Coordinates of C-alpha atoms and ligand atoms in Angstrom, one line a residue:
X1 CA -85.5 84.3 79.7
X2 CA -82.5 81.7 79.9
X3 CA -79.1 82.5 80.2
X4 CA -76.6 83.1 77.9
X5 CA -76.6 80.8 75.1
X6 CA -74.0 80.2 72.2
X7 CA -74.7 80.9 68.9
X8 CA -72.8 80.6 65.7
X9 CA -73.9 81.4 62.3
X10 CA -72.4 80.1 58.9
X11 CA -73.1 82.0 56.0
X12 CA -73.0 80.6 52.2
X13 CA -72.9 82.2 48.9
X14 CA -73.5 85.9 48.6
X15 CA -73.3 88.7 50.7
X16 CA -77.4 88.9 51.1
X17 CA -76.7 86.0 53.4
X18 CA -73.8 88.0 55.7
X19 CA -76.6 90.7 56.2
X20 CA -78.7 88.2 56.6
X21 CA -76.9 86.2 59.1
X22 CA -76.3 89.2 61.2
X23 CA -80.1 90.3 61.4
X24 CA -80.6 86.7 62.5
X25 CA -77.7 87.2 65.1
X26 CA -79.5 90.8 65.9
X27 CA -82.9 89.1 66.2
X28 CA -81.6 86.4 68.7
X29 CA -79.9 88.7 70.9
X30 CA -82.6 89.9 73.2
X31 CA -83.3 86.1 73.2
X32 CA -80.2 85.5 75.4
X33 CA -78.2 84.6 72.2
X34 CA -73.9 85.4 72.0
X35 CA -72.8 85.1 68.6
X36 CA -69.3 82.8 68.8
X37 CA -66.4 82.7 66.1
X38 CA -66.7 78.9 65.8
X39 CA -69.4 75.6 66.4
X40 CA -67.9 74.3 68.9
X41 CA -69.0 74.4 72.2
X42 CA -72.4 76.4 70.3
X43 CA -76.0 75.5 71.4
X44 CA -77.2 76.8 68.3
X45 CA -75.5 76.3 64.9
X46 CA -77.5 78.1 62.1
X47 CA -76.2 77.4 58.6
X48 CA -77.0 80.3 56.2
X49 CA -77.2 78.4 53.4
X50 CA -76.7 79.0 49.2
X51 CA -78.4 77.3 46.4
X52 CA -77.3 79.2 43.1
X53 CA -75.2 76.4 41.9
X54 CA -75.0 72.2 42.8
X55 CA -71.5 72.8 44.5
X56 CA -73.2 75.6 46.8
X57 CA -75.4 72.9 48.4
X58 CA -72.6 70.4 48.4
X59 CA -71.0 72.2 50.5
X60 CA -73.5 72.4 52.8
X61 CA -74.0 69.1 53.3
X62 CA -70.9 68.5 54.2
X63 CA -70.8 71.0 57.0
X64 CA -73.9 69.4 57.7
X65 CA -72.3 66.2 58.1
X66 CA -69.3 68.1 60.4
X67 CA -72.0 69.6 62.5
X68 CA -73.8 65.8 63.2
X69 CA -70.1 64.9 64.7
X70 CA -70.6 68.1 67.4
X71 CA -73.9 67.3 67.7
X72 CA -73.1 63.9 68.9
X73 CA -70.4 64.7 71.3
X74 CA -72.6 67.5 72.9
X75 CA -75.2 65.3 73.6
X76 CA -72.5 62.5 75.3
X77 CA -71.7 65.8 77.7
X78 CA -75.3 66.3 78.1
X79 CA -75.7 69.4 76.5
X80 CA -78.3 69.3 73.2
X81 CA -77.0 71.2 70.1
X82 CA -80.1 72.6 67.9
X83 CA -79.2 72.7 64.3
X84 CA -81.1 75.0 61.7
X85 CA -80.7 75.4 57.6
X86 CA -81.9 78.9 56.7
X87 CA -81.4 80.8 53.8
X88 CA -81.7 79.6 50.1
X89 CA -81.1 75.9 50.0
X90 CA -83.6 75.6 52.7
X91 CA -86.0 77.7 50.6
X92 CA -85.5 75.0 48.0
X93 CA -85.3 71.6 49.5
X94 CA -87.3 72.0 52.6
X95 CA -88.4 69.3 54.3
X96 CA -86.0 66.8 52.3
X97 CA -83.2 68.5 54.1
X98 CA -84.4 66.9 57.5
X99 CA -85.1 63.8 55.2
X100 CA -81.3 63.4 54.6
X101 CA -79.7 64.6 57.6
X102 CA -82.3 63.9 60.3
X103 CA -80.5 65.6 62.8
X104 CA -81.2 69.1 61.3
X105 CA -83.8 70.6 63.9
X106 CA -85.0 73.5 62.6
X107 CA -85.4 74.3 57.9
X108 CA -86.3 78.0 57.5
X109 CA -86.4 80.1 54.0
X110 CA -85.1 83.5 53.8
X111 CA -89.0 85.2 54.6
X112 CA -88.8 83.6 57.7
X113 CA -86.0 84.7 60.0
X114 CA -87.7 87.7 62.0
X115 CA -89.9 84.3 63.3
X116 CA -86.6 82.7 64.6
X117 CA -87.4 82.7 68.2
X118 CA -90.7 81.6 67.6
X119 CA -90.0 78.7 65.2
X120 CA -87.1 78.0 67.4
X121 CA -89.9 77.1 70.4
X122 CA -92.0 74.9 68.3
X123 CA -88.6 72.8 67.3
X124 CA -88.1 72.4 70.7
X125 CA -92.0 71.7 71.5
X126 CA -92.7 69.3 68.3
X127 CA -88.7 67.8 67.6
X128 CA -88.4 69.4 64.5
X129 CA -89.8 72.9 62.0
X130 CA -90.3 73.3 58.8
X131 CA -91.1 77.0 57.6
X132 CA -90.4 77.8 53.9
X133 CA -93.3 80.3 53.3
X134 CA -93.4 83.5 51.9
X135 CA -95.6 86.0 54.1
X136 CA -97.3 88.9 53.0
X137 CA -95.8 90.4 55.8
X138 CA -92.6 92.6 55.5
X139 CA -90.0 90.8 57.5
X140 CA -87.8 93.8 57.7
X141 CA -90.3 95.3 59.9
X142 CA -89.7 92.8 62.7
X143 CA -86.3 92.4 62.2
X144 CA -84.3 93.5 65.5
X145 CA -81.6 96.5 64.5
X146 CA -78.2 95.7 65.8
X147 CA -76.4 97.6 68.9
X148 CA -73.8 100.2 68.9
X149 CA -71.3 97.5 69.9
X150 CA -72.3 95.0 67.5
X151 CA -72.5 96.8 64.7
X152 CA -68.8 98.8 65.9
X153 CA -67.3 94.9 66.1
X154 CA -68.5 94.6 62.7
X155 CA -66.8 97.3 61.1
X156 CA -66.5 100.6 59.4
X157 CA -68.0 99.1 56.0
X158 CA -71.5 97.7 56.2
X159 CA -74.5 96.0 53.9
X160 CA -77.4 97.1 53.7
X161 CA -80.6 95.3 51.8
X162 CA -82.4 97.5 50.2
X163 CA -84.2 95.2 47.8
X164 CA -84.8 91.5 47.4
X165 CA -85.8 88.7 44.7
X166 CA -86.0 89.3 41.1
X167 CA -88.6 89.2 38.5
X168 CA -86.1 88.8 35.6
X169 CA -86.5 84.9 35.7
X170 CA -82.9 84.3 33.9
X171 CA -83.4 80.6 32.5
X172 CA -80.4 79.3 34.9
X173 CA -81.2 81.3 37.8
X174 CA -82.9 79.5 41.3
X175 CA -83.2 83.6 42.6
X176 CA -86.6 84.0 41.4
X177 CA -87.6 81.3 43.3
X178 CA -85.9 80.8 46.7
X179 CA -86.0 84.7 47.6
X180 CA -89.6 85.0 45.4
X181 CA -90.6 88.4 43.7
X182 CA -89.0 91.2 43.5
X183 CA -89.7 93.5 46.7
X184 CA -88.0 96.6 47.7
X185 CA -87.8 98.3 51.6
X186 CA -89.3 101.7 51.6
X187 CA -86.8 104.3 51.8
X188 CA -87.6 106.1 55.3
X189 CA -86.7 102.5 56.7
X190 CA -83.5 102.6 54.9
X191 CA -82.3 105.8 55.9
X192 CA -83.0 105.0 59.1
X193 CA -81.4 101.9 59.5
X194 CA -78.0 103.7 57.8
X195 CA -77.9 106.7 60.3
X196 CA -78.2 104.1 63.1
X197 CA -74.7 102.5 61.3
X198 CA -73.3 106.0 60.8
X199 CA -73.9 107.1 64.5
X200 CA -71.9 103.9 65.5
X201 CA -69.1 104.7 63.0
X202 CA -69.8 103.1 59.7
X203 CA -68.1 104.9 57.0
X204 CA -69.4 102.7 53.7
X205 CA -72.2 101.7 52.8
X206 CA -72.9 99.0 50.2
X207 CA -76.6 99.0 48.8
X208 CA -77.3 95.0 48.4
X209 CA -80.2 93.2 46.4
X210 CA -80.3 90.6 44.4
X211 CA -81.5 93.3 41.4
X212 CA -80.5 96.1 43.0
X213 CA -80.9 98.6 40.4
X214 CA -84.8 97.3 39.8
X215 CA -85.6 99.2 43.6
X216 CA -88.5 101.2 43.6
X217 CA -89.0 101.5 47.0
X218 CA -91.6 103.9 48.4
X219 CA -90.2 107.6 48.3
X220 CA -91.2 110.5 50.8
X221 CA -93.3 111.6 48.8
X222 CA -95.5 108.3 48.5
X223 CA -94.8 107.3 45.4
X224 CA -91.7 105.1 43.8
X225 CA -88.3 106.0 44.5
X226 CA -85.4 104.9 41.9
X227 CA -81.9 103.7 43.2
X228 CA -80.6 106.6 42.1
X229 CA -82.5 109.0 44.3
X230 CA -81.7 107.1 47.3
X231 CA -78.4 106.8 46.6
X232 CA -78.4 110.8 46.5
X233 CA -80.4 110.6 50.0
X234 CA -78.0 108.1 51.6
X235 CA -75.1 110.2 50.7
X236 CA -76.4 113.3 52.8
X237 CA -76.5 110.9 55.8
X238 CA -73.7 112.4 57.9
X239 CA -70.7 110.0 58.1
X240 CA -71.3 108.0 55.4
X241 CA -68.1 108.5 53.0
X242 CA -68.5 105.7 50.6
X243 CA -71.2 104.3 49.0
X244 CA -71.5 101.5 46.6
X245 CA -74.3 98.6 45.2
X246 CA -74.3 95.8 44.3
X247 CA -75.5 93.4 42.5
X248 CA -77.2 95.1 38.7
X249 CA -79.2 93.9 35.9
X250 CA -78.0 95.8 32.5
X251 CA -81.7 96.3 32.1
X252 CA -82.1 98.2 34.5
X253 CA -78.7 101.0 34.3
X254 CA -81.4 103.8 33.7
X255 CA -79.8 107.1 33.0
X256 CA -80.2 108.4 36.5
X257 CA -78.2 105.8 38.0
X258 CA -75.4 106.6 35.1
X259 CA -75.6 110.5 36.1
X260 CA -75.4 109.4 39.3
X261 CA -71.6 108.5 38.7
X262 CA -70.9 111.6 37.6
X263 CA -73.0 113.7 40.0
X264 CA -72.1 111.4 43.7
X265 CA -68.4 111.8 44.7
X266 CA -69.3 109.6 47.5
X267 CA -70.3 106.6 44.9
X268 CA -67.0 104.7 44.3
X269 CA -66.0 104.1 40.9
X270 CA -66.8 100.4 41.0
X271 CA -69.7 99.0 39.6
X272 CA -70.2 95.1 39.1
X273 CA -72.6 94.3 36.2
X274 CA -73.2 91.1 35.6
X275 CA -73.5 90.1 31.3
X276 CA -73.0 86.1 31.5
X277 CA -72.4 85.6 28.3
X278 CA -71.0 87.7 24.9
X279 CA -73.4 85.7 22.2
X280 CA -76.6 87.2 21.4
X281 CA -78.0 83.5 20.5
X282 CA -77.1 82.3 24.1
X283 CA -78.3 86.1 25.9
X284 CA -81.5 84.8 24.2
X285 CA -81.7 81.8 25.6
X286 CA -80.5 82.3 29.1
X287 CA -83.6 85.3 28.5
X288 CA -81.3 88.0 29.9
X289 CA -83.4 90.5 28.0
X290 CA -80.4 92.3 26.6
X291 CA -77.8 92.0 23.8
X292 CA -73.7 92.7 23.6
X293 CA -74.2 95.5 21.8
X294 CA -76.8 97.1 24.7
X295 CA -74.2 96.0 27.1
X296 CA -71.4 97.7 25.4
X297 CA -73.7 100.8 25.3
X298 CA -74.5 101.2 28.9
X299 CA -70.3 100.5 29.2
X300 CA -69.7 103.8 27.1
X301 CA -72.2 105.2 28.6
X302 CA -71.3 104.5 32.2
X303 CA -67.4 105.2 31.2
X304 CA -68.4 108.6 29.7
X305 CA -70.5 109.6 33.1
X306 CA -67.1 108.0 35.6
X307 CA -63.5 107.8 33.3
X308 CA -62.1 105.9 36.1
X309 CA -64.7 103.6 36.6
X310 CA -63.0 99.8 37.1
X311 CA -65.8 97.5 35.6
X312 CA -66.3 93.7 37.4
X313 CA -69.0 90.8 35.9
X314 CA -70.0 87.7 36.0
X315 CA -70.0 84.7 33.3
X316 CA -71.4 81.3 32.8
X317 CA -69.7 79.2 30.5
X318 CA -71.3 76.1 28.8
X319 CA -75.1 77.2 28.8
X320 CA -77.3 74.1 26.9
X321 CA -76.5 74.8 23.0
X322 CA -73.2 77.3 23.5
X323 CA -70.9 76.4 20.5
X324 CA -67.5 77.1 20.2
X325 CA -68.5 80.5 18.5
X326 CA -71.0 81.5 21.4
X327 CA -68.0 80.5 23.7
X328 CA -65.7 82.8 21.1
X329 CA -68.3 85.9 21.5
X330 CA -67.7 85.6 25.1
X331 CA -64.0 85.9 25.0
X332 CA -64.0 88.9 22.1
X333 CA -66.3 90.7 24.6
X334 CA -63.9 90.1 27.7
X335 CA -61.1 92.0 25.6
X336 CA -63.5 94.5 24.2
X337 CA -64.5 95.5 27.7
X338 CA -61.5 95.8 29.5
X339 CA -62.7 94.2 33.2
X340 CA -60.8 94.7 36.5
X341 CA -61.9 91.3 37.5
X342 CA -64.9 88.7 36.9
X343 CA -66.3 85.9 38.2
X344 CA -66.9 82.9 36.2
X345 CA -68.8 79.6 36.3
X346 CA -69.9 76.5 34.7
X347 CA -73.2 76.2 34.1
X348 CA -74.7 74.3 36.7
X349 CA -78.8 73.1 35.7
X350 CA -80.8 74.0 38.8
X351 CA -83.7 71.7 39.3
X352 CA -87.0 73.6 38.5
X353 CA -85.3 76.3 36.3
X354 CA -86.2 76.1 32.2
X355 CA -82.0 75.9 31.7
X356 CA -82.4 72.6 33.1
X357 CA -84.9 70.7 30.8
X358 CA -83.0 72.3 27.3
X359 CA -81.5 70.3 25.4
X360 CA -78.2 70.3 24.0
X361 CA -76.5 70.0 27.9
X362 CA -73.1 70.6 27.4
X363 CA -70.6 68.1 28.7
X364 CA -68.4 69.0 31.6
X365 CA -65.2 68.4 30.2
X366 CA -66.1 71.1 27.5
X367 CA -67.6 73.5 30.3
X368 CA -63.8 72.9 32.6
X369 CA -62.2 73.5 29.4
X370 CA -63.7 76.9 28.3
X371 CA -64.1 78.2 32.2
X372 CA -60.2 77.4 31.6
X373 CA -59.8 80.2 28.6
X374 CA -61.7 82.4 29.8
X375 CA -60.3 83.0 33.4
X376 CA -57.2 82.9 31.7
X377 CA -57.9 86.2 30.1
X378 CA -59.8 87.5 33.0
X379 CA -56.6 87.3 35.6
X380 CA -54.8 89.0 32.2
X381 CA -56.7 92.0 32.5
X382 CA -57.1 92.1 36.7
X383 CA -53.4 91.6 36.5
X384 CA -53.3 94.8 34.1
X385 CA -55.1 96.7 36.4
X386 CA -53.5 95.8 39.5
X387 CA -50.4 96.9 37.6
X388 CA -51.7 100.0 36.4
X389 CA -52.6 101.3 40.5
X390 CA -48.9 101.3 41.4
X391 CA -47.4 105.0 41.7
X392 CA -50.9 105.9 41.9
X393 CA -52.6 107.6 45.0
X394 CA -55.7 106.3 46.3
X395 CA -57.9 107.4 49.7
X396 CA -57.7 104.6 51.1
X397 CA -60.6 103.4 54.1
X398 CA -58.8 101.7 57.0
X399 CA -61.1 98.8 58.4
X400 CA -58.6 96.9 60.7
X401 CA -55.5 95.7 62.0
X402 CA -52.8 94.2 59.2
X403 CA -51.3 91.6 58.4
X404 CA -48.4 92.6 60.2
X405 CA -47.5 94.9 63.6
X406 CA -47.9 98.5 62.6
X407 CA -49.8 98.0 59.7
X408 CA -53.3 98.6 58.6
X409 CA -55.8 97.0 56.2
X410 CA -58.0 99.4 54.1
X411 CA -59.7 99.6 51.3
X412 CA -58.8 101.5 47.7
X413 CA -62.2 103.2 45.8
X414 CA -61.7 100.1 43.7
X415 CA -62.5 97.3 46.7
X416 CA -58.8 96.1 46.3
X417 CA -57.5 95.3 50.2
X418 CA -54.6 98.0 50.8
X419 CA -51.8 97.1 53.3
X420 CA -50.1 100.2 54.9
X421 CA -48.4 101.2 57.7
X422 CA -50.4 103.3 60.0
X423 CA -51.2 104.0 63.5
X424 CA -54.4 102.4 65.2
X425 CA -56.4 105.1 65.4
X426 CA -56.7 105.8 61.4
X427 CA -59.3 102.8 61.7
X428 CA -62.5 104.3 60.4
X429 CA -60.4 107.1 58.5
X430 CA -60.0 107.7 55.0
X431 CA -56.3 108.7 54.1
X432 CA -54.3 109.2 51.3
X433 CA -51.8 106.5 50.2
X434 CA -49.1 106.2 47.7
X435 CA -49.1 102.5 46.0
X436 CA -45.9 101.3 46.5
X437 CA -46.3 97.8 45.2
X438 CA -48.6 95.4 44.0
X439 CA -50.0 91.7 44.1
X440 CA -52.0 90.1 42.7
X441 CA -55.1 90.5 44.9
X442 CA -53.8 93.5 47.2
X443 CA -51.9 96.7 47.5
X444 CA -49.2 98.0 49.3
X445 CA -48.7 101.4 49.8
X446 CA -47.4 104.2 52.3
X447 CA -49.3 107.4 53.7
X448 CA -48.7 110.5 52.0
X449 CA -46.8 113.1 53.7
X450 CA -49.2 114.9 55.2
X451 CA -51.4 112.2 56.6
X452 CA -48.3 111.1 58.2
X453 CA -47.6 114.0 60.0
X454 CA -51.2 115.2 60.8
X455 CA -53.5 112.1 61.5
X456 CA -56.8 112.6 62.0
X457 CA -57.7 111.4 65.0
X458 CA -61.7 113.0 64.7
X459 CA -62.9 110.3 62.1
X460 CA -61.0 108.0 64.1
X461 CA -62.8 104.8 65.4
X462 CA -61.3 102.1 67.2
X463 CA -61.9 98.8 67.2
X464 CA -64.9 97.3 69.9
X465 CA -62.5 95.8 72.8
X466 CA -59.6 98.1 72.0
Ligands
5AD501 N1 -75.0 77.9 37.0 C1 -73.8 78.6 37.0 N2 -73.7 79.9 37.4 C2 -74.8 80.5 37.9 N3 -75.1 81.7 38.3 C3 -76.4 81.9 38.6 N4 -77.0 80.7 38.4 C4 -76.1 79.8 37.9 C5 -76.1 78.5 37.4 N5 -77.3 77.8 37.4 C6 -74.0 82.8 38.4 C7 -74.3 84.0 37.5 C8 -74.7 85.0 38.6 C9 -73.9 84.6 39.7 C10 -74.3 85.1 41.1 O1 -73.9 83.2 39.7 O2 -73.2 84.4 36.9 O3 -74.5 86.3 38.1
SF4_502 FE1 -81.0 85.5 38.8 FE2 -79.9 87.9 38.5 FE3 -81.3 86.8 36.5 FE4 -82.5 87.7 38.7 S1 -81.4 88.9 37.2 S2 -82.9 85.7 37.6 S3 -81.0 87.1 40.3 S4 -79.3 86.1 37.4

């Protein structure tokens, strides 16, 4: 083995790619990798890469081009800098990527990484790889689990993939085809992989896939297991406080998953589901396989199950053919629903999707335009519900250090970063907290009485180094 070598990691796009990143990072460790906080001075730069929209892979190439500048000086020290594209945009573009920055070493897809070290030795033997296939083989089965130390350094609050790709085939959506069909992890491995977090001191668990509610991993008893049931499972895991998932299809909010928002006090009330669009003619089109008025059913439903559950989606304005009255729907359902927050894009045609070939491409002043509207009325309502926490009292999950000496960073049941003033050693506790003030993307509050006065200090979990 060689010595120590520097490794940093860049991740794009979702949080998929974060998990990702780190089981790369996990993977390369007994390899004589250290992870580093920055490029420079790194003998390995991996860029975790995101191809959902045209920007995502922009963006990309110009790190790309940031990373040819280090690359250059390292080798006037002497010292050679491999270069790798994983993740999505690799998936997609393969071999062109070396094509158009030919000092990229190493193109791997998202099936590939648990071969890292191996396709890591043939750049080195042959000048370049290429691997963009997608193996039979489960990859989560060589993946390397992460040690105590890195996962305490990584914090209270951890991802976990549970399930990955998507059959759904959305008419704008690359997923389908960079992560492939739709595959979920049995849930033995699962568990096991959480009580190995919860042993080190995680405290929340987010369930990731890219159609998370689709899992159907293999249960106990052999046969399919439903997010909801594992859900119940990971909830008995001792340590884990907090549990949410992320991200859903409306198709598939099956009734157990609704109970389960009644029935799991350690499921947060915080769901994001995803609708992209409020016109039936455009749902259609974008083949989302649902209508409004089934979304504003699983909504009632959902709201009936959890009063208090804060609601976050995503939307795509400007899909080929949306009129102004598609555009209208869109808005109408925005103030029927009542979100705590959204995401919204232009659509962006992805080479290879069906989205791409329609006609009736909508031009991009009309697209900046409506995005325009309709995050206007989006900050409305997340501004109405960051209003409506103050006074409120929230347990609150400390993660780290604030902003400021004495203070702490948490997190409310709603996501929303928390900024209060609290001794070190409530990192890793839950507490309760009076909201004392808010802005528009955080809270400020102060402990309740009796946290102040009687800390726990048995949840407690200190930062790695401290
Ligand atoms: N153009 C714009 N937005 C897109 N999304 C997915 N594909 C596209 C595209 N081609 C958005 C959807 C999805 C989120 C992750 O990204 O809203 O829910
Ligand atoms: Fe893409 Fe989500 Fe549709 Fe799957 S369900 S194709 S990941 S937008």
């Amino acid at each position: 083995m060689n010595g120590p070598r520097k490794l940093f990691v860049k991740s794009f796009g979702c949080q998929m790619n974060v998990y990702d990143s780190r089981r790369m990072a996990d993977t390369l460790a007994p390899e004589g990798y250290v992870e580093t906080a920055t490029a420079e001075g790194a003998d390995l730069v991996i860029l975790n890469t995101c191809h959902i929209r045209e920007k995502a892979a922009e963006k990309v190439y110009s790190e790309l081009g940031r990373v040819r500048r280090l690359k250059e000086a390292a080798a006037a020290e002497g010292r050679q800098l491999v270069v790798a594209v994983a993740g999505c945009m690799a998936q997609a573009e393969g071999e062109e990527i070396i094509r158009r920055a030919t000092m990229v070493d190493l193109v791997f897809g998202p099936q590939s990484y648990h071969r890292l070290p191996e396709l890591l030795a043939r750049a080195k033997r042959n000048g370049t790889a290429v691997d963009t296939e997608f193996p039979a083989d489960d990859k989560f089965n060589h993946l390397a689990a992460p040690d105590p130390i890195a996962i305490r350094a990584r914090g209270v609050s951890a991802f976990v993939t549970v399930q990955e790709g998507c059959d759904k085939f959305c008419t704008f959506c690359v997923v389908p085809y960079t992560r492939g069909a739709e595959f979920s992890r049995p849930v033995a491995k699962i568990l096991a992989e959480i009580e190995h977090l919860a042993e080190a001191g995680v405290r929340e668990v987010t369930l990731i896939g890219q159609n998370v509610n689709a899992y159907h991993g293999e249960g106990p008893e052999g046969g399919p297991c439903s997010l909801a049931r594992l859900l119940e499972r990971v909830a008995q895991i001792d340590g884990i406080e907090r549990l949410r998932y992320t991200t859903s299809h409306p198709r598939d909010m099956e009734d157990d998953l609704i109970a389960a928002h009644r029935d799991l006090p350690q499921l947060m009330p915080q769901l994001h589901l995803p609708v992209q669009s409020g016109s039936d003619r455009i749902l259609a089109a974008m083949n989302r396989r649902h209508t409004r008025a089934d979304y504003l059913d699983i909504v009632r439903r959902l709201r009936d199950a959890r009063p208090d559950l804060a609601l976050t989606s995503d939307f795509i304005v400007g899909f080929p053919g949306e009129t102004e009255s598609d555009f209208a729907a869109t808005l109408s359902l925005v103030n029927e629903i009542g979100l705590s927050g959204a995401f919204s894009f232009k659509y962006s045609p992805r080479p290879g999707t069906p989205g791409a070939d329609m006609d009736d491409q909508i031009d991009e002043a009309t697209k900046s335009e409506r995005l325009q509207r309709l995050q206007q009325v989006i900050e409305r309502d997340q501004a109405a519900f960051y209003r409506s926490c103050l006074g409120r009292t929230f347990d609150v999950l400390f993660e780290r250090p604030g902003r400021h000496n004495g203070q702490l960073t948490g997190r409310s049941p709603y996501l929303q970063p928390v900024q209060v003033d609290a001794p070190l050693r409530l990192i890793g506790g839950i507490a309760t907290v009076i909201i004392t003030e808010v802005g528009s993307n955080s809270l400020f509050g102060t402990l309740t009485q009796a946290n102040a006065q009687y800390p726990s200090s048995e949840s407690a979990l200190l930062p790695a180094g401290a």
